[in-house]
Each structure stands twice: as C-alpha cells, then as structure tokens.
Tab-separated table of C-alpha atoms in Angstrom:
chain	number	residue	atom	x	y	z
I	238	UNK	CA	35.954	-7.338	-0.253
I	239	UNK	CA	34.875	-10.826	-1.795
I	240	UNK	CA	31.987	-12.854	-0.657
I	241	UNK	CA	32.550	-16.197	1.038
I	242	UNK	CA	30.038	-18.948	1.256
I	243	UNK	CA	29.638	-22.029	3.472
I	244	UNK	CA	26.959	-24.881	3.557
I	245	UNK	CA	25.577	-25.870	6.833
I	246	UNK	CA	22.862	-28.515	6.963
I	247	UNK	CA	21.838	-27.783	3.641
I	248	UNK	CA	21.279	-23.960	4.097
I	249	UNK	CA	23.331	-21.424	2.046
I	250	UNK	CA	25.006	-18.592	4.087
I	251	UNK	CA	27.034	-15.888	2.561
I	252	UNK	CA	29.561	-13.537	4.329
I	253	UNK	CA	29.265	-10.226	2.375
I	254	UNK	CA	30.855	-6.831	2.321
I	255	UNK	CA	29.872	-4.795	5.433
I	256	UNK	CA	30.034	-1.393	3.751
I	257	UNK	CA	26.751	-0.162	2.108
I	258	UNK	CA	28.761	1.084	-0.843
I	259	UNK	CA	30.072	-2.475	-1.760
I	260	UNK	CA	26.671	-4.083	-0.933
I	261	UNK	CA	24.989	-1.801	-3.539
I	262	UNK	CA	27.194	-2.944	-6.232
I	263	UNK	CA	26.064	-6.577	-6.050
I	264	UNK	CA	22.654	-7.533	-7.683
I	265	UNK	CA	20.458	-9.593	-5.292
I	266	UNK	CA	19.253	-11.355	-8.514
I	267	UNK	CA	22.856	-12.439	-9.557
I	268	UNK	CA	24.813	-12.911	-6.441
I	269	UNK	CA	24.453	-16.792	-6.659
I	270	UNK	CA	25.985	-16.577	-10.246
I	271	UNK	CA	29.295	-15.400	-8.645
I	272	UNK	CA	29.259	-18.689	-6.696
I	273	UNK	CA	28.477	-20.691	-9.788
I	274	UNK	CA	25.340	-22.076	-8.305
I	275	UNK	CA	23.307	-24.487	-10.439
I	276	UNK	CA	19.978	-23.877	-8.878
I	277	UNK	CA	16.412	-24.972	-9.633
I	278	UNK	CA	13.477	-23.854	-7.573
I	279	UNK	CA	10.382	-25.685	-6.336
I	280	UNK	CA	8.095	-23.910	-4.000
I	281	UNK	CA	4.958	-25.354	-2.705
I	282	UNK	CA	1.973	-22.827	-2.422
I	283	UNK	CA	0.047	-22.938	0.647
I	284	UNK	CA	-2.003	-20.927	3.184
I	285	UNK	CA	0.495	-19.874	6.028
I	286	UNK	CA	-0.938	-19.590	9.503
I	287	UNK	CA	1.890	-17.844	11.067
I	288	UNK	CA	2.244	-20.277	13.857
I	289	UNK	CA	5.505	-21.887	12.808
I	290	UNK	CA	8.369	-21.773	15.389
I	291	UNK	CA	11.069	-19.133	14.527
I	292	UNK	CA	14.442	-20.507	14.432
I	293	UNK	CA	16.203	-17.389	14.162
I	294	UNK	CA	19.785	-17.535	15.377
I	295	UNK	CA	21.292	-15.403	17.937
I	296	UNK	CA	22.801	-12.046	17.039
I	297	UNK	CA	26.306	-13.192	17.093
I	298	UNK	CA	25.510	-15.948	14.639
I	299	UNK	CA	23.729	-13.474	12.289
I	300	UNK	CA	26.691	-11.321	12.136
I	301	UNK	CA	28.753	-14.503	11.294
I	302	UNK	CA	26.463	-16.016	8.737
I	303	UNK	CA	23.814	-13.776	7.336
I	304	UNK	CA	24.541	-12.027	3.963
I	305	UNK	CA	22.912	-9.070	2.429
I	306	UNK	CA	22.943	-10.651	-0.966
I	307	UNK	CA	21.902	-14.254	-0.485
I	308	UNK	CA	21.280	-15.437	-4.021
I	309	UNK	CA	17.790	-14.689	-5.213
I	310	UNK	CA	18.242	-16.658	-8.301
I	311	UNK	CA	15.515	-18.649	-6.482
I	312	UNK	CA	12.670	-16.272	-5.802
I	313	UNK	CA	9.871	-16.999	-3.367
I	314	UNK	CA	7.000	-14.926	-4.655
I	315	UNK	CA	3.503	-14.495	-3.718
I	316	UNK	CA	0.026	-13.246	-5.025
I	317	UNK	CA	-1.639	-10.948	-2.523
I	318	UNK	CA	-4.502	-8.532	-2.633
I	319	UNK	CA	-3.397	-4.981	-2.621
I	320	UNK	CA	-6.077	-3.621	-0.556
I	321	UNK	CA	-8.417	-6.311	0.447
I	322	UNK	CA	-8.446	-6.842	4.271
I	323	UNK	CA	-8.565	-10.692	3.720
I	324	UNK	CA	-5.191	-10.834	2.092
I	325	UNK	CA	-4.269	-13.988	0.310
I	326	UNK	CA	-1.193	-15.939	1.680
I	327	UNK	CA	0.005	-17.891	-1.252
I	328	UNK	CA	3.090	-18.450	-3.217
I	329	UNK	CA	3.866	-18.931	-6.851
I	330	UNK	CA	7.345	-19.850	-8.047
I	331	UNK	CA	9.686	-20.034	-10.768
I	332	UNK	CA	12.559	-22.602	-11.785
I	333	UNK	CA	16.144	-21.154	-12.313
I	334	UNK	CA	18.558	-22.437	-15.016
I	335	UNK	CA	22.053	-23.050	-14.248
I	336	UNK	CA	23.271	-19.591	-15.454
I	337	UNK	CA	20.804	-18.036	-12.893
I	338	UNK	CA	18.539	-17.057	-15.758
I	339	UNK	CA	14.806	-17.488	-14.829
I	340	UNK	CA	13.834	-19.438	-17.661
I	341	UNK	CA	11.237	-22.067	-16.951
I	342	UNK	CA	8.496	-22.903	-14.459
I	343	UNK	CA	8.521	-25.620	-11.867
I	344	UNK	CA	5.851	-28.082	-12.660
I	345	UNK	CA	5.678	-29.180	-9.031
I	346	UNK	CA	4.308	-25.761	-7.776
I	347	UNK	CA	0.765	-25.722	-6.690
I	348	UNK	CA	-1.366	-22.800	-7.889
I	349	UNK	CA	-2.378	-19.896	-5.796
I	350	UNK	CA	-6.094	-19.466	-4.720
I	351	UNK	CA	-6.899	-16.731	-7.164
I	352	UNK	CA	-5.709	-18.496	-10.180
I	353	UNK	CA	-7.086	-21.817	-8.824
I	354	UNK	CA	-10.566	-20.152	-8.763
I	355	UNK	CA	-9.941	-18.940	-12.305
I	356	UNK	CA	-9.065	-22.282	-13.499
I	357	UNK	CA	-12.089	-23.856	-11.940
I	358	UNK	CA	-14.296	-21.155	-13.450
I	359	UNK	CA	-12.893	-21.739	-16.690
I	360	UNK	CA	-13.223	-25.574	-16.494
I	361	UNK	CA	-16.696	-25.212	-15.434
I	362	UNK	CA	-17.507	-23.090	-18.494
I	363	UNK	CA	-15.954	-25.723	-20.660
I	364	UNK	CA	-12.861	-23.583	-21.759
I	365	UNK	CA	-10.245	-26.232	-20.941
I	366	UNK	CA	-7.622	-24.638	-23.155
I	367	UNK	CA	-7.602	-21.400	-21.522
I	368	UNK	CA	-7.951	-23.142	-18.019
I	369	UNK	CA	-4.657	-25.036	-18.858
I	370	UNK	CA	-2.965	-21.691	-19.709
I	371	UNK	CA	-4.342	-20.092	-16.572
I	372	UNK	CA	-2.765	-22.885	-14.500
I	373	UNK	CA	0.695	-22.039	-15.915
I	374	UNK	CA	0.165	-18.301	-15.250
I	375	UNK	CA	-0.266	-19.332	-11.531
I	376	UNK	CA	3.428	-20.560	-11.439
I	377	UNK	CA	4.867	-17.185	-12.389
I	378	UNK	CA	6.206	-15.346	-9.275
I	379	UNK	CA	4.815	-11.988	-8.297
I	380	UNK	CA	5.535	-9.733	-5.324
I	381	UNK	CA	3.763	-9.819	-1.875
I	382	UNK	CA	2.072	-6.403	-1.592
I	383	UNK	CA	2.372	-5.172	2.041
I	384	UNK	CA	-0.337	-2.475	1.368
I	385	UNK	CA	-1.737	-2.218	4.901
I	386	UNK	CA	-0.703	-2.656	8.403
I	387	UNK	CA	-2.573	-5.860	8.708
I	388	UNK	CA	-0.467	-7.465	6.005
I	389	UNK	CA	2.689	-7.149	7.767
I	390	UNK	CA	2.270	-10.240	9.839
I	391	UNK	CA	2.203	-12.288	6.606
I	392	UNK	CA	6.085	-11.568	6.124
I	393	UNK	CA	7.641	-13.756	8.503
I	394	UNK	CA	5.598	-16.735	7.782
I	395	UNK	CA	6.676	-16.409	3.991
I	396	UNK	CA	10.151	-16.062	5.141
I	397	UNK	CA	10.102	-19.029	7.339
I	398	UNK	CA	8.648	-21.029	4.491
I	399	UNK	CA	11.404	-19.976	2.085
I	400	UNK	CA	13.879	-20.649	4.920
I	401	UNK	CA	12.560	-24.167	5.243
I	402	UNK	CA	12.765	-24.680	1.490
I	403	UNK	CA	16.274	-23.268	1.479
I	404	UNK	CA	17.394	-25.616	4.287
I	405	UNK	CA	15.848	-28.756	2.637
I	406	UNK	CA	17.220	-28.071	-0.874
I	407	UNK	CA	20.526	-26.177	-0.129
I	408	UNK	CA	19.299	-23.665	-2.578
I	409	UNK	CA	19.303	-19.932	-1.666
I	410	UNK	CA	15.882	-18.333	-1.648
I	411	UNK	CA	14.497	-14.793	-1.735
I	412	UNK	CA	11.161	-13.286	-0.949
I	413	UNK	CA	9.835	-10.221	-2.959
I	414	UNK	CA	7.916	-7.534	-1.154
I	415	UNK	CA	6.169	-4.361	-2.150
I	416	UNK	CA	6.147	-1.659	0.731
I	417	UNK	CA	3.091	0.483	-0.103
I	418	UNK	CA	1.229	2.352	2.724
I	419	UNK	CA	2.396	5.966	2.852
I	420	UNK	CA	-0.028	8.442	4.275
I	421	UNK	CA	-2.305	9.941	1.531
I	422	UNK	CA	-1.262	7.048	-0.753
I	423	UNK	CA	-2.175	7.620	-4.416
I	424	UNK	CA	-2.772	11.153	-3.785
I	425	UNK	CA	-3.567	12.240	-7.488
I	426	UNK	CA	-6.054	9.240	-8.362
I	427	UNK	CA	-7.442	7.548	-5.389
I	428	UNK	CA	-8.317	4.057	-6.789
I	429	UNK	CA	-5.750	2.678	-4.399
I	430	UNK	CA	-6.049	5.210	-1.675
I	431	UNK	CA	-4.499	3.810	1.653
I	432	UNK	CA	-5.424	3.753	5.189
I	433	UNK	CA	-3.197	6.512	6.553
I	434	UNK	CA	-3.957	10.427	6.471
I	435	UNK	CA	-1.634	13.002	7.417
I	436	UNK	CA	-4.207	14.777	9.729
I	437	UNK	CA	-4.605	11.426	11.637
I	438	UNK	CA	-1.071	10.841	12.755
I	439	UNK	CA	-0.285	9.284	9.322
I	440	UNK	CA	3.414	9.830	9.345
I	441	UNK	CA	3.905	8.298	12.749
I	442	UNK	CA	1.735	5.406	11.870
I	443	UNK	CA	3.707	4.932	8.689
I	444	UNK	CA	6.981	4.774	10.824
I	445	UNK	CA	5.309	2.234	13.054
I	446	UNK	CA	4.423	0.219	9.921
I	447	UNK	CA	8.007	0.354	8.630
I	448	UNK	CA	9.509	-0.729	12.081
I	449	UNK	CA	6.984	-3.739	12.137
I	450	UNK	CA	8.184	-4.743	8.696
I	451	UNK	CA	11.826	-4.494	9.868
I	452	UNK	CA	10.931	-6.796	12.903
I	453	UNK	CA	9.200	-9.378	10.734
I	454	UNK	CA	12.330	-9.579	8.334
I	455	UNK	CA	14.778	-9.515	11.237
I	456	UNK	CA	13.171	-12.685	12.500
I	457	UNK	CA	14.378	-14.775	9.575
I	458	UNK	CA	17.621	-13.308	8.542
I	459	UNK	CA	18.830	-16.145	6.345
I	460	UNK	CA	16.481	-15.337	3.487
I	461	UNK	CA	17.131	-12.569	0.977
I	462	UNK	CA	14.356	-9.998	0.660
I	463	UNK	CA	13.954	-7.789	-2.320
I	464	UNK	CA	11.712	-4.758	-1.703
I	465	UNK	CA	10.000	-2.400	-4.218
I	466	UNK	CA	9.498	0.823	-2.213
I	467	UNK	CA	6.239	2.883	-2.578
I	468	UNK	CA	4.904	2.615	-6.191
I	469	UNK	CA	3.923	5.896	-7.860
I	470	UNK	CA	4.763	8.156	-4.963
I	471	UNK	CA	7.826	9.856	-6.754
I	472	UNK	CA	5.620	10.311	-9.897
I	473	UNK	CA	3.126	12.261	-7.756
I	474	UNK	CA	5.729	14.427	-6.214
I	475	UNK	CA	7.331	15.235	-9.550
I	476	UNK	CA	4.049	15.937	-11.597
I	477	UNK	CA	1.074	16.529	-9.424
I	478	UNK	CA	1.828	19.097	-6.939
I	479	UNK	CA	-0.892	21.223	-8.486
I	480	UNK	CA	-3.258	18.867	-6.720
I	481	UNK	CA	-3.704	20.034	-3.200
I	482	UNK	CA	-3.820	16.673	-1.785
I	483	UNK	CA	-0.460	15.809	-3.491
I	484	UNK	CA	1.072	19.035	-2.478
I	485	UNK	CA	0.103	18.461	1.230
I	486	UNK	CA	1.433	14.877	0.964
I	487	UNK	CA	4.673	15.377	-0.750
I	488	UNK	CA	6.809	16.391	2.300
I	489	UNK	CA	5.376	13.391	4.205
I	490	UNK	CA	6.154	11.109	1.278
I	491	UNK	CA	9.727	12.409	1.198
I	492	UNK	CA	10.208	11.880	4.861
I	493	UNK	CA	8.474	8.456	4.879
I	494	UNK	CA	10.515	7.040	1.977
I	495	UNK	CA	13.838	8.124	3.530
I	496	UNK	CA	12.700	6.676	6.779
I	497	UNK	CA	12.017	3.556	5.106
I	498	UNK	CA	15.268	3.275	3.369
I	499	UNK	CA	17.013	4.260	6.629
I	500	UNK	CA	15.298	1.614	8.539
I	501	UNK	CA	14.999	-1.296	6.275
I	502	UNK	CA	18.356	-1.242	4.641
I	503	UNK	CA	19.883	-1.679	7.939
I	504	UNK	CA	18.889	-5.278	7.591
I	505	UNK	CA	21.685	-7.387	6.073
I	506	UNK	CA	19.310	-9.487	3.819
I	507	UNK	CA	17.449	-6.522	2.273
I	508	UNK	CA	17.868	-4.953	-1.057
I	509	UNK	CA	15.566	-2.051	-1.973
I	510	UNK	CA	14.462	-0.506	-5.176
I	511	UNK	CA	12.602	2.725	-4.925
I	512	UNK	CA	9.953	2.995	-7.398
I	513	UNK	CA	10.433	5.621	-10.203
I	514	UNK	CA	7.012	5.197	-11.918
I	515	UNK	CA	7.395	4.547	-15.675
I	516	UNK	CA	8.526	5.928	-18.943
I	517	UNK	CA	5.107	7.429	-19.811
I	518	UNK	CA	5.010	9.319	-16.620
I	519	UNK	CA	8.502	10.487	-15.628
I	520	UNK	CA	10.642	9.625	-18.892
I	521	UNK	CA	9.890	12.868	-20.657
I	522	UNK	CA	12.806	15.561	-20.870
I	523	UNK	CA	10.910	17.857	-18.334
I	524	UNK	CA	10.565	15.031	-15.706
I	525	UNK	CA	13.518	12.752	-15.996
I	526	UNK	CA	16.094	15.167	-14.512
I	527	UNK	CA	13.984	16.005	-11.519
I	528	UNK	CA	13.366	12.299	-11.063
I	529	UNK	CA	17.088	11.721	-10.569
I	530	UNK	CA	17.550	14.644	-8.338
I	531	UNK	CA	14.588	13.466	-6.177
I	532	UNK	CA	15.877	9.948	-5.739
I	533	UNK	CA	19.144	11.184	-4.626
I	534	UNK	CA	17.525	13.580	-2.213
I	535	UNK	CA	15.577	10.550	-0.792
I	536	UNK	CA	18.861	8.570	-0.350
I	537	UNK	CA	20.630	11.385	1.274
I	538	UNK	CA	17.652	11.850	3.554
I	539	UNK	CA	17.981	8.359	4.582
I	540	UNK	CA	21.675	8.710	5.138
I	541	UNK	CA	20.963	11.694	7.536
I	542	UNK	CA	19.005	9.233	9.695
I	543	UNK	CA	21.378	6.298	9.078
I	544	UNK	CA	24.932	7.050	7.633
I	545	UNK	CA	24.987	3.496	6.247
I	546	UNK	CA	21.571	3.576	4.496
I	547	UNK	CA	21.904	2.280	0.914
I	548	UNK	CA	19.625	1.233	-1.906
I	549	UNK	CA	20.140	-1.070	-4.863
I	550	UNK	CA	18.341	0.978	-7.531
I	551	UNK	CA	14.930	1.676	-8.754
I	552	UNK	CA	11.906	-0.187	-9.995
I	553	UNK	CA	9.903	0.846	-12.997
I	554	UNK	CA	6.705	0.053	-14.814
I	555	UNK	CA	4.943	-1.261	-11.661
I	556	UNK	CA	1.319	-2.184	-12.479
I	557	UNK	CA	1.781	-0.762	-15.979
I	558	UNK	CA	2.142	-1.891	-19.559
I	559	UNK	CA	5.121	-0.375	-21.284
I	560	UNK	CA	7.450	-2.436	-23.396
I	561	UNK	CA	11.145	-3.093	-22.952
I	562	UNK	CA	13.026	-2.379	-26.168
I	563	UNK	CA	10.015	-3.167	-28.224
I	564	UNK	CA	7.832	-0.070	-28.093
I	565	UNK	CA	8.163	2.392	-31.078
I	566	UNK	CA	5.754	4.979	-29.624
I	567	UNK	CA	7.858	7.758	-27.852
I	568	UNK	CA	7.501	7.590	-24.032
I	569	UNK	CA	6.289	4.182	-23.578
I	570	UNK	CA	9.335	2.114	-23.611
I	571	UNK	CA	11.120	1.213	-20.209
I	572	UNK	CA	14.506	0.298	-21.698
I	573	UNK	CA	14.850	3.770	-23.175
I	574	UNK	CA	13.611	5.218	-19.848
I	575	UNK	CA	16.180	3.265	-17.825
I	576	UNK	CA	19.059	4.073	-20.291
I	577	UNK	CA	18.102	7.931	-20.112
I	578	UNK	CA	17.633	7.840	-16.388
I	579	UNK	CA	20.880	5.861	-15.555
I	580	UNK	CA	23.537	8.401	-16.301
I	581	UNK	CA	21.595	11.094	-14.437
I	582	UNK	CA	21.240	8.877	-11.361
I	583	UNK	CA	25.034	8.184	-11.522
I	584	UNK	CA	25.825	11.907	-11.614
I	585	UNK	CA	23.472	12.475	-8.692
I	586	UNK	CA	25.241	9.800	-6.552
I	587	UNK	CA	22.274	7.227	-6.774
I	588	UNK	CA	22.849	3.548	-7.959
I	589	UNK	CA	21.710	3.148	-11.495
I	590	UNK	CA	20.150	-0.429	-11.313
I	591	UNK	CA	16.833	-1.293	-12.297
I	592	UNK	CA	14.061	-3.933	-12.007
I	593	UNK	CA	11.263	-3.494	-14.454
I	594	UNK	CA	7.793	-4.944	-14.319
I	595	UNK	CA	6.838	-6.642	-17.500
I	596	UNK	CA	3.781	-8.652	-16.165
I	597	UNK	CA	1.082	-6.917	-18.324
I	598	UNK	CA	3.366	-5.723	-21.216
I	599	UNK	CA	2.516	-8.422	-23.746
I	600	UNK	CA	0.626	-6.303	-26.138
I	601	UNK	CA	2.503	-3.286	-27.595
I	602	UNK	CA	0.667	-2.639	-30.988
I	603	UNK	CA	-1.970	-0.147	-29.854
I	604	UNK	CA	-1.730	3.589	-29.116
I	605	UNK	CA	-0.970	4.252	-25.657
I	606	UNK	CA	-2.222	7.393	-23.679
I	607	UNK	CA	-1.500	8.823	-20.337
I	608	UNK	CA	-4.909	7.822	-18.934
I	609	UNK	CA	-4.963	4.126	-19.881
I	610	UNK	CA	-3.609	2.792	-16.534
I	611	UNK	CA	-6.709	1.337	-15.152
I	612	UNK	CA	-7.580	-2.252	-16.237
I	613	UNK	CA	-6.256	-1.634	-19.734
I	614	UNK	CA	-8.520	-3.674	-22.159
I	615	UNK	CA	-5.794	-4.286	-24.689
I	616	UNK	CA	-3.255	-5.723	-22.191
I	617	UNK	CA	-1.781	-9.257	-22.061
I	618	UNK	CA	0.724	-10.876	-19.873
I	619	UNK	CA	4.187	-10.157	-20.805
I	620	UNK	CA	7.727	-11.527	-20.739
I	621	UNK	CA	8.420	-13.886	-17.781
I	622	UNK	CA	10.566	-12.998	-14.910
I	623	UNK	CA	14.199	-13.333	-15.877
I	624	UNK	CA	17.746	-12.113	-15.255
I	625	UNK	CA	18.327	-12.297	-18.919
I	626	UNK	CA	17.872	-8.576	-19.631
I	627	UNK	CA	18.642	-6.337	-22.703
I	628	UNK	CA	21.009	-4.083	-20.753
I	629	UNK	CA	23.478	-4.733	-17.696
I	630	UNK	CA	21.760	-1.781	-15.902
I	631	UNK	CA	18.544	-3.925	-15.672
I	632	UNK	CA	19.101	-6.486	-12.799
I	633	UNK	CA	15.769	-8.385	-13.680
I	634	UNK	CA	12.458	-8.517	-15.444
I	635	UNK	CA	9.991	-8.979	-12.726
I	636	UNK	CA	6.145	-9.403	-12.332
I	637	UNK	CA	5.408	-6.952	-9.501
I	638	UNK	CA	1.585	-6.643	-10.068
I	639	UNK	CA	-0.107	-10.134	-9.502
I	640	UNK	CA	-2.123	-10.749	-12.614
I	641	UNK	CA	-5.904	-10.888	-12.221
I	642	UNK	CA	-6.304	-8.219	-9.381
I	643	UNK	CA	-8.019	-5.152	-10.615
I	644	UNK	CA	-6.656	-1.658	-10.759
I	645	UNK	CA	-9.705	0.149	-9.653
I	646	UNK	CA	-13.534	-0.011	-9.614
I	647	UNK	CA	-15.546	1.251	-12.616
I	648	UNK	CA	-18.506	2.001	-10.174
I	649	UNK	CA	-18.851	5.847	-10.282
I	650	UNK	CA	-20.554	5.787	-6.882
I	651	UNK	CA	-17.711	4.150	-5.143
I	652	UNK	CA	-15.765	5.975	-2.688
I	653	UNK	CA	-12.520	5.052	-4.419
I	654	UNK	CA	-13.679	5.518	-7.935
I	655	UNK	CA	-11.303	7.097	-10.437
I	656	UNK	CA	-12.598	8.293	-13.920
I	657	UNK	CA	-9.733	6.455	-15.521
I	658	UNK	CA	-11.340	3.262	-14.423
I	659	UNK	CA	-14.446	4.005	-16.318
I	660	UNK	CA	-12.736	5.240	-19.590
I	661	UNK	CA	-12.845	3.811	-23.050
I	662	UNK	CA	-9.402	2.133	-22.605
I	663	UNK	CA	-10.716	0.189	-19.566
I	664	UNK	CA	-12.329	-3.183	-19.316
I	665	UNK	CA	-15.675	-2.656	-17.645
I	666	UNK	CA	-17.353	-3.475	-15.327
I	667	UNK	CA	-14.465	-3.733	-12.832
I	668	UNK	CA	-14.106	-4.426	-9.132
I	669	UNK	CA	-12.227	-2.539	-6.482
I	670	UNK	CA	-8.459	-2.214	-6.722
I	671	UNK	CA	-6.897	-5.408	-5.457
I	672	UNK	CA	-10.004	-7.556	-5.911
I	673	UNK	CA	-9.945	-10.494	-8.186
I	674	UNK	CA	-11.016	-9.526	-11.813
I	675	UNK	CA	-11.749	-12.747	-13.577
I	676	UNK	CA	-12.725	-11.293	-16.910
I	677	UNK	CA	-9.460	-9.250	-16.864
I	678	UNK	CA	-7.442	-12.229	-15.843
I	679	UNK	CA	-8.794	-14.110	-18.959
I	680	UNK	CA	-8.091	-11.106	-21.138
I	681	UNK	CA	-4.389	-11.206	-19.958
I	682	UNK	CA	-3.978	-14.796	-20.478
I	683	UNK	CA	-5.657	-14.779	-24.003
I	684	UNK	CA	-3.325	-11.722	-25.007
I	685	UNK	CA	-0.319	-13.095	-23.443
I	686	UNK	CA	2.954	-12.612	-25.429
I	687	UNK	CA	4.860	-14.937	-25.328
I	688	UNK	CA	1.793	-17.098	-25.149
I	689	UNK	CA	1.452	-19.782	-22.358
C-alpha cells in the first residue's frame, strides 16, 4: 500500500500502511524522500516547562491522519543527562538538504545549556577558537535519554515543541529517544546502574515506565518518534551470563524488551531500533549468530503479547567509538558488523536495518581494546548525523550519546565506580556517568574528525 500525504494548516500528515510488515519496510529517516520533500530544519533550543496545552486530535482523527513514518528528515534532538536527576530539557538541531541528507547545521539554533556552559568556560579562559567550535557542536542533534522514571514527563513537551515547529513550517519533524531503564541495568559494569532492581518489583515498575512513555507519546501523535531501545542489554545477555547479576537479570531483560516492543510499536508514529551493542562486543564469530537469534526471540516475544508488534531494526555503537568502514583493526568497524549481522537477521526473521552512533568515532588510528569504553582519552567527535550512508542497510548515521556527558566516575570510592573508568585508556579525573565532563568535551572537540 502506498502512502498518501496532505497538508493541513502547515502540518504534514501521512496515511501509511496499516500492517506492521509494511511499516517495517520504510525507514523513518527516509520517508519524506518518497514525497520529494525539500526540507530544512530550524529548531530553537529552550527549557520546556511541560505546561503547554495539548492539542491532540480525537481518536478518529488520529486514525485518519497520523502516520507511522512521518518524515524524520527533520530530527528534533536533545541533550539530556543519562542519570542525573535534574535532567536537561534542551534541543539541538540539524538542517536537511533537499535529498534528505542531513548535511549542514542550522545557524539559527540556540545552543543547549551544557555546551553553552562549555563555550562560556572556554571564552573565559581566552580559548576563543575552541569556543567557536564548541558552539557548532551544540547544534548537532543527539537523542533524549529517558533513563529514569522522572525523565518520562519530558517527552510530551519536546513532542509539542516539535509539533509547533511542524505546524509553523509545514516541515515534518521527528523526536529521537533512548529508552533505558531495565531492572538491573548495566549488570556487568555498574557505571550506569539504574533505579530498578528485580528484588524490588523492578519488572512491574519497568512495565509502568514503558506504559508512561506510551502515554506521553500518544498525546502528540503527529510527530514521528525514533527509539533506541535498551543499550548494551543484549550484549550482557550474550556474553556476561557468568556474572551472577547478569544471569539473574537476563530473563527480566528479555521480558522487558519484548514488553517494550509490544507496547510502544502499537503507536502509529513510533519506529524502534533495538540496541545490538557494537562490533567489538558482539561482532565476533562466536557472538554474532547468537545476537541474531536473540533479537528474533525478543521480537517473537513481543508478537506473543501484541501480534502486530514490529521493529524497524537495530542500533549499534551507542556511546562507543568504532569506525564505519574506516577501521582496519579486526572487530572494531561497525559497517563490517552490520554487513555480517544483516543476513543472519534476515534468516531469523528480524528486519536488517541499522542506525549507527558515530558521535565519538572521529579518531581511528589507535589500538582498541575491549576495556577502553569509559571516557576514552583518544576519542574525538565523529561524522555528523546523516542519511548518506555507506550501505543501504544503514538507515542513518546518528549521535545517540550526547557529547560532553561522562561515561562513569574515576573515583574508586564511588558506589557506581567501574575499574574501566580508572584505566590507562580513560581521561581522569572523571565525574559520574551522565554528568557534564568539561575536559572530555574539550578533548572531543579538539580531536573531531571531520573538524568543526
């Protein structure tokens, strides 16, 4: 079934295929291209108080006008602390070329608070050249991390802001989210340990968290939402069952991810990419087959709950540093990983589409190790978000991890300390995961490739 579009008071609505099978065949990053949209995004960054009046149409109107694949050629992104309670409510943005390649930044965008503080610090120190580059970094879109229950209420204000922009410009928008709050989260490391535990009703609390996200998104159905689901969780299931905490968590991880897919994919404006770790973790011959099998198992588990459950594909390299077709070291190239995983996914009945985080992949000329994931002292900002990718199986290059946020503390006395964050490959001293890390941000800007 082909899509049809109409313009009503400046808002783009799409009528899309109803079956999940057909929906999964359309990239949320490319749908606008099928409509030959010439689009250019201007998003203004601001703190959102959540008090805006909701203008959600009634259910019948939703059925008539709301499409699952509203063009996300314009992406409404945000920088947000992964774990900090006082989460930032800011947006960053990108500008889209006519062919829907994300190719340039909008100079009208305001900068988010984290980067604004970084710019001010650099200017005060007299480093005006680096400050100018930092201001440009702030305009690159990243995902909003919904990493605790308290973050959920930030979703609908961001959606309403995107809807308002969509209405005023006639250009379809999308909001990018990371759903990241499984019970016993980060079971093998702990630097990003979450708020829920299995022994304290963690599974039921997680289901309530997912339902709350559903409710937030449902309030603003006109805006496309792109979700990265539970980074690193599959990696822990595949490789870390010798860790008692992970062995205990694995069944809950599976049930939680399947529940999230079944619930959130029922929304007509949501596209989900389940996280599949990265090449250096799951790309090896002994891990890649089980990865495809597990992803299919999770999708089938979702279909047992909701027969129409579906996903668009997988995300990889979230918060990591691997290259994309430019890393000669075996096991550290995401393009190789995607190309090797894709046929296995297809054979297992899982959609072989990818989005790949390249936010910190700018430096590829040093020797990688499996334990260099925390505040890597060699890293730099990488290729900018784009739908111009090296293989059709890759829907988009994205920046999932907000640059400037730490991966974990180097304080060995801290509750969430992980030895990897105090290693020779880490920039030290480092704050808690999700906290602003000025020195690291400056390193990423300095080492950026392409340079800003």
